[in-house]
Coordinates of C-alpha atoms in Angstrom, one line a residue:
X1 CA 0.0 0.2 -0.1
X2 CA 1.3 3.5 -0.9
X3 CA 2.7 5.4 2.0
X4 CA 0.4 8.5 0.8
X5 CA -2.6 6.4 1.6
X6 CA -1.4 5.6 5.3
X7 CA -0.3 9.0 5.8
X8 CA -4.0 10.3 4.7
X9 CA -5.6 7.9 7.0
X10 CA -3.4 9.0 9.9
X11 CA -3.8 12.7 9.3
X12 CA -7.7 12.0 9.3
X13 CA -7.4 10.4 12.9
X14 CA -7.4 6.5 11.9
X15 CA -4.9 4.0 13.8
X16 CA -3.4 2.1 10.8
X17 CA -2.3 -1.4 10.9
X18 CA -0.7 -2.8 7.9
X19 CA -1.2 -6.4 7.2
X20 CA 1.1 -8.8 5.2
X21 CA -0.1 -9.0 1.6
X22 CA 1.0 -12.4 1.6
X23 CA -1.7 -13.5 4.0
X24 CA -4.4 -15.7 2.6
X25 CA -7.9 -14.9 3.3
X26 CA -8.2 -17.8 5.7
X27 CA -5.2 -16.4 7.7
X28 CA -6.1 -14.5 10.9
X29 CA -3.5 -11.8 9.8
X30 CA -5.3 -11.2 6.4
X31 CA -6.6 -7.6 6.3
X32 CA -10.2 -8.6 6.3
X33 CA -9.7 -11.0 9.4
X34 CA -8.0 -8.3 11.2
X35 CA -10.7 -5.7 10.4
X36 CA -13.4 -8.3 11.5
X37 CA -11.5 -9.0 14.8
X38 CA -10.8 -5.4 15.8
X39 CA -14.3 -4.5 15.1
X40 CA -15.6 -7.4 17.3
X41 CA -13.3 -6.1 20.0
X42 CA -14.0 -2.5 19.8
X43 CA -16.9 -0.8 21.5
X44 CA -19.3 0.8 19.0
X45 CA -17.4 -0.1 16.1
X46 CA -18.9 -1.6 12.9
X47 CA -17.2 -4.0 10.4
X48 CA -18.5 -2.7 6.9
X49 CA -17.4 -6.0 5.3
X50 CA -16.9 -4.3 1.7
X51 CA -16.2 -8.0 0.0
X52 CA -19.3 -9.6 1.7
X53 CA -22.1 -6.9 2.0
X54 CA -24.3 -6.3 -0.9
X55 CA -24.9 -2.8 0.2
X56 CA -21.5 -2.2 -1.8
X57 CA -23.1 -3.1 -5.2
X58 CA -26.4 -1.7 -4.3
X59 CA -24.9 1.7 -3.8
X60 CA -23.5 1.3 -7.4
X61 CA -26.7 -0.1 -8.9
X62 CA -28.7 3.0 -7.3
X63 CA -26.1 5.6 -7.8
X64 CA -23.1 5.0 -10.3
X65 CA -25.3 3.2 -12.8
X66 CA -28.0 5.8 -13.1
X67 CA -25.2 8.6 -13.3
X68 CA -23.5 7.0 -16.1
X69 CA -26.5 6.1 -18.1
X70 CA -28.0 9.7 -17.6
X71 CA -24.6 11.0 -19.0
X72 CA -24.3 8.8 -22.0
X73 CA -28.0 7.3 -22.8
X74 CA -26.8 5.6 -25.9
X75 CA -23.8 3.8 -24.2
X76 CA -22.5 0.7 -26.0
X77 CA -20.3 -0.7 -23.2
X78 CA -18.9 -0.4 -19.7
X79 CA -15.5 -1.9 -18.6
X80 CA -13.9 -2.0 -15.3
X81 CA -11.7 -4.0 -13.1
X82 CA -13.0 -5.8 -9.8
X83 CA -11.8 -5.8 -6.4
X84 CA -14.6 -6.3 -4.1
X85 CA -16.8 -6.7 -7.1
X86 CA -19.4 -4.1 -5.8
X87 CA -18.8 -1.3 -8.8
X88 CA -19.0 -3.7 -11.8
X89 CA -21.6 -5.9 -10.3
X90 CA -23.8 -2.7 -9.2
X91 CA -23.5 -1.0 -12.5
X92 CA -23.8 -4.3 -14.7
X93 CA -27.2 -5.2 -12.7
X94 CA -28.6 -1.6 -13.3
X95 CA -27.6 -1.3 -17.1
X96 CA -28.9 -5.0 -17.8
X97 CA -32.3 -3.7 -17.0
X98 CA -32.3 0.0 -18.1
X99 CA -30.1 -0.6 -21.0
X100 CA -29.8 -4.2 -21.8
X101 CA -28.0 -3.3 -25.3
X102 CA -25.1 -2.2 -23.1
X103 CA -22.4 -4.8 -22.8
X104 CA -20.3 -5.2 -19.8
X105 CA -16.7 -6.3 -19.6
X106 CA -14.3 -7.3 -16.8
X107 CA -10.9 -5.8 -17.0
X108 CA -8.6 -8.0 -15.2
X109 CA -5.1 -7.2 -14.0
X110 CA -2.1 -9.6 -14.1
X111 CA -2.3 -12.0 -11.4
X112 CA -6.0 -12.0 -10.9
X113 CA -8.1 -15.0 -11.2
X114 CA -11.4 -13.5 -12.1
X115 CA -11.1 -13.4 -16.0
X116 CA -10.2 -17.3 -16.0
X117 CA -13.1 -18.1 -13.3
X118 CA -15.5 -16.2 -15.9
X119 CA -14.3 -18.5 -19.0
X120 CA -13.6 -21.8 -17.3
X121 CA -14.7 -21.7 -13.6
X122 CA -11.1 -21.8 -12.4
X123 CA -9.2 -19.1 -10.4
X124 CA -5.9 -19.4 -12.2
X125 CA -4.0 -16.3 -12.4
X126 CA -4.1 -14.1 -15.6
X127 CA -0.9 -13.4 -17.2
X128 CA 0.9 -16.1 -15.6
X129 CA 1.1 -18.0 -18.7
X130 CA 3.1 -15.3 -20.2
X131 CA 5.4 -14.9 -17.5
X132 CA 3.9 -11.8 -15.9
X133 CA 3.6 -11.8 -11.9
X134 CA 0.9 -10.7 -9.6
X135 CA -0.2 -6.9 -10.2
X136 CA 1.4 -3.9 -8.5
X137 CA -1.8 -2.0 -9.0
X138 CA -3.8 -1.7 -5.7
X139 CA -7.4 -2.6 -4.8
X140 CA -8.2 -4.4 -8.1
X141 CA -7.8 -8.2 -8.8
X142 CA -8.5 -11.3 -6.7
X143 CA -8.5 -14.9 -6.4
X144 CA -11.7 -15.7 -5.1
X145 CA -15.4 -15.5 -5.5
X146 CA -16.8 -12.7 -3.4
X147 CA -20.6 -12.1 -2.7
X148 CA -20.4 -8.6 -4.5
X149 CA -18.9 -10.1 -7.8
X150 CA -21.0 -13.1 -7.8
X151 CA -24.0 -11.1 -7.7
X152 CA -23.1 -9.5 -11.2
X153 CA -21.7 -12.5 -12.8
X154 CA -24.9 -13.1 -14.8
X155 CA -24.6 -9.6 -16.5
X156 CA -21.1 -9.6 -17.5
X157 CA -20.6 -10.2 -21.2
X158 CA -17.0 -10.2 -21.8
X159 CA -13.4 -10.3 -19.9
X160 CA -10.1 -9.3 -21.0
X161 CA -6.5 -8.8 -19.3
X162 CA -4.5 -5.7 -18.9
X163 CA -1.1 -5.7 -17.7
X164 CA 0.9 -3.3 -15.2
X165 CA 2.9 -1.8 -18.1
X166 CA 0.0 -0.9 -19.9
X167 CA -1.6 0.5 -16.7
X168 CA 1.5 2.3 -15.9
X169 CA 2.0 3.7 -19.4
X170 CA -1.6 5.1 -19.5
X171 CA -1.1 6.8 -16.2
X172 CA 1.5 9.0 -17.7
X173 CA -0.3 9.6 -20.8
X174 CA -3.2 10.7 -18.9
X175 CA -1.3 13.0 -16.7
X176 CA 0.4 14.7 -19.5
X177 CA -3.3 15.6 -20.7
X178 CA -4.1 16.9 -17.2
X179 CA -5.9 13.9 -15.8
X180 CA -3.8 12.6 -12.9
X181 CA -4.9 9.1 -11.9
X182 CA -3.6 6.0 -10.1
X183 CA -2.7 2.8 -11.8
X184 CA -6.1 1.1 -11.0
X185 CA -7.9 3.8 -12.9
X186 CA -5.4 3.8 -15.7
X187 CA -6.0 0.2 -16.1
X188 CA -9.6 0.8 -16.4
X189 CA -8.9 3.4 -19.1
X190 CA -6.6 0.6 -20.9
X191 CA -9.6 -1.9 -20.6
X192 CA -12.2 0.6 -21.8
X193 CA -10.0 1.2 -25.0
X194 CA -9.5 -2.5 -25.5
X195 CA -13.2 -3.2 -25.3
X196 CA -14.1 -0.3 -27.5
X197 CA -11.6 -1.7 -30.1
X198 CA -13.3 -5.2 -29.6
X199 CA -16.9 -3.7 -30.1
X200 CA -15.7 -1.9 -33.2
X201 CA -14.4 -5.2 -34.7
X202 CA -17.9 -6.5 -34.0
X203 CA -19.5 -4.0 -36.2
X204 CA -20.2 -1.1 -33.6
X205 CA -19.7 2.2 -35.2
X206 CA -17.9 4.7 -32.9
X207 CA -18.4 2.6 -29.9
X208 CA -19.0 4.6 -26.5
X209 CA -17.6 2.8 -23.3
X210 CA -17.6 4.2 -20.1
X211 CA -15.3 3.3 -17.2
X212 CA -14.4 4.3 -13.6
X213 CA -11.5 6.6 -12.4
X214 CA -11.4 5.0 -9.1
X215 CA -8.1 6.3 -7.8
X216 CA -6.0 9.7 -7.9
X217 CA -2.5 10.0 -8.8
X218 CA -1.6 11.9 -5.4
X219 CA -1.6 8.8 -3.8
X220 CA 1.2 7.2 -5.7
X221 CA 3.8 9.7 -5.9
X222 CA 6.0 7.8 -4.1
X223 CA 5.4 4.8 -6.2
X224 CA 4.8 4.8 -10.2
X225 CA 5.3 8.8 -10.1
X226 CA 8.7 8.4 -8.6
X227 CA 11.9 8.0 -10.6
X228 CA 13.4 6.1 -7.6
X229 CA 10.6 3.6 -7.3
X230 CA 10.5 3.0 -11.1

């Protein structure tokens, strides 16, 4: 996790406990397990359970989805990555009923298992067959089926992969145009462009594909925007 994210949370008064990224979801030291444990032992605390609570996807089916369709009524596609799965599932759920011609595409970072799950039912990691390691992006990509993602699976029509290198290059391309985003948002843009080209090959004229810019570049000044880190 970038140091900027930790510093921001501390500045807002939070006590930050950094958990090992190598811990499996069944490990007591995994961040979801630690969050649940801390909430249960802290008076008046609530564990929001962003992976399991369907309030996550409902927020996007009642908020994000309608906002997107209002801005682009003739939307051909929506593409984004998944972490908890709340965004893609919520938007897909709304669009499936309100704009059934709009196609939904999962954008999976390298090392994630969601694309392969959709195609084969297996959570084998995307990109590993081409020598790519796990993603350096944050907050997206996962190797298990969450309640939020499962709720949207029937509404997802396609899936494609995007690499860290593609995401990092897109970060700098967007920044030069004044759009300062983090790698997760940039990977979404890569996926949206790839999906638009796929739709064009399928005969859609000037396809309109929306995505989500889910993280800002200021949270990564010490990482991808740092020459020392690169």
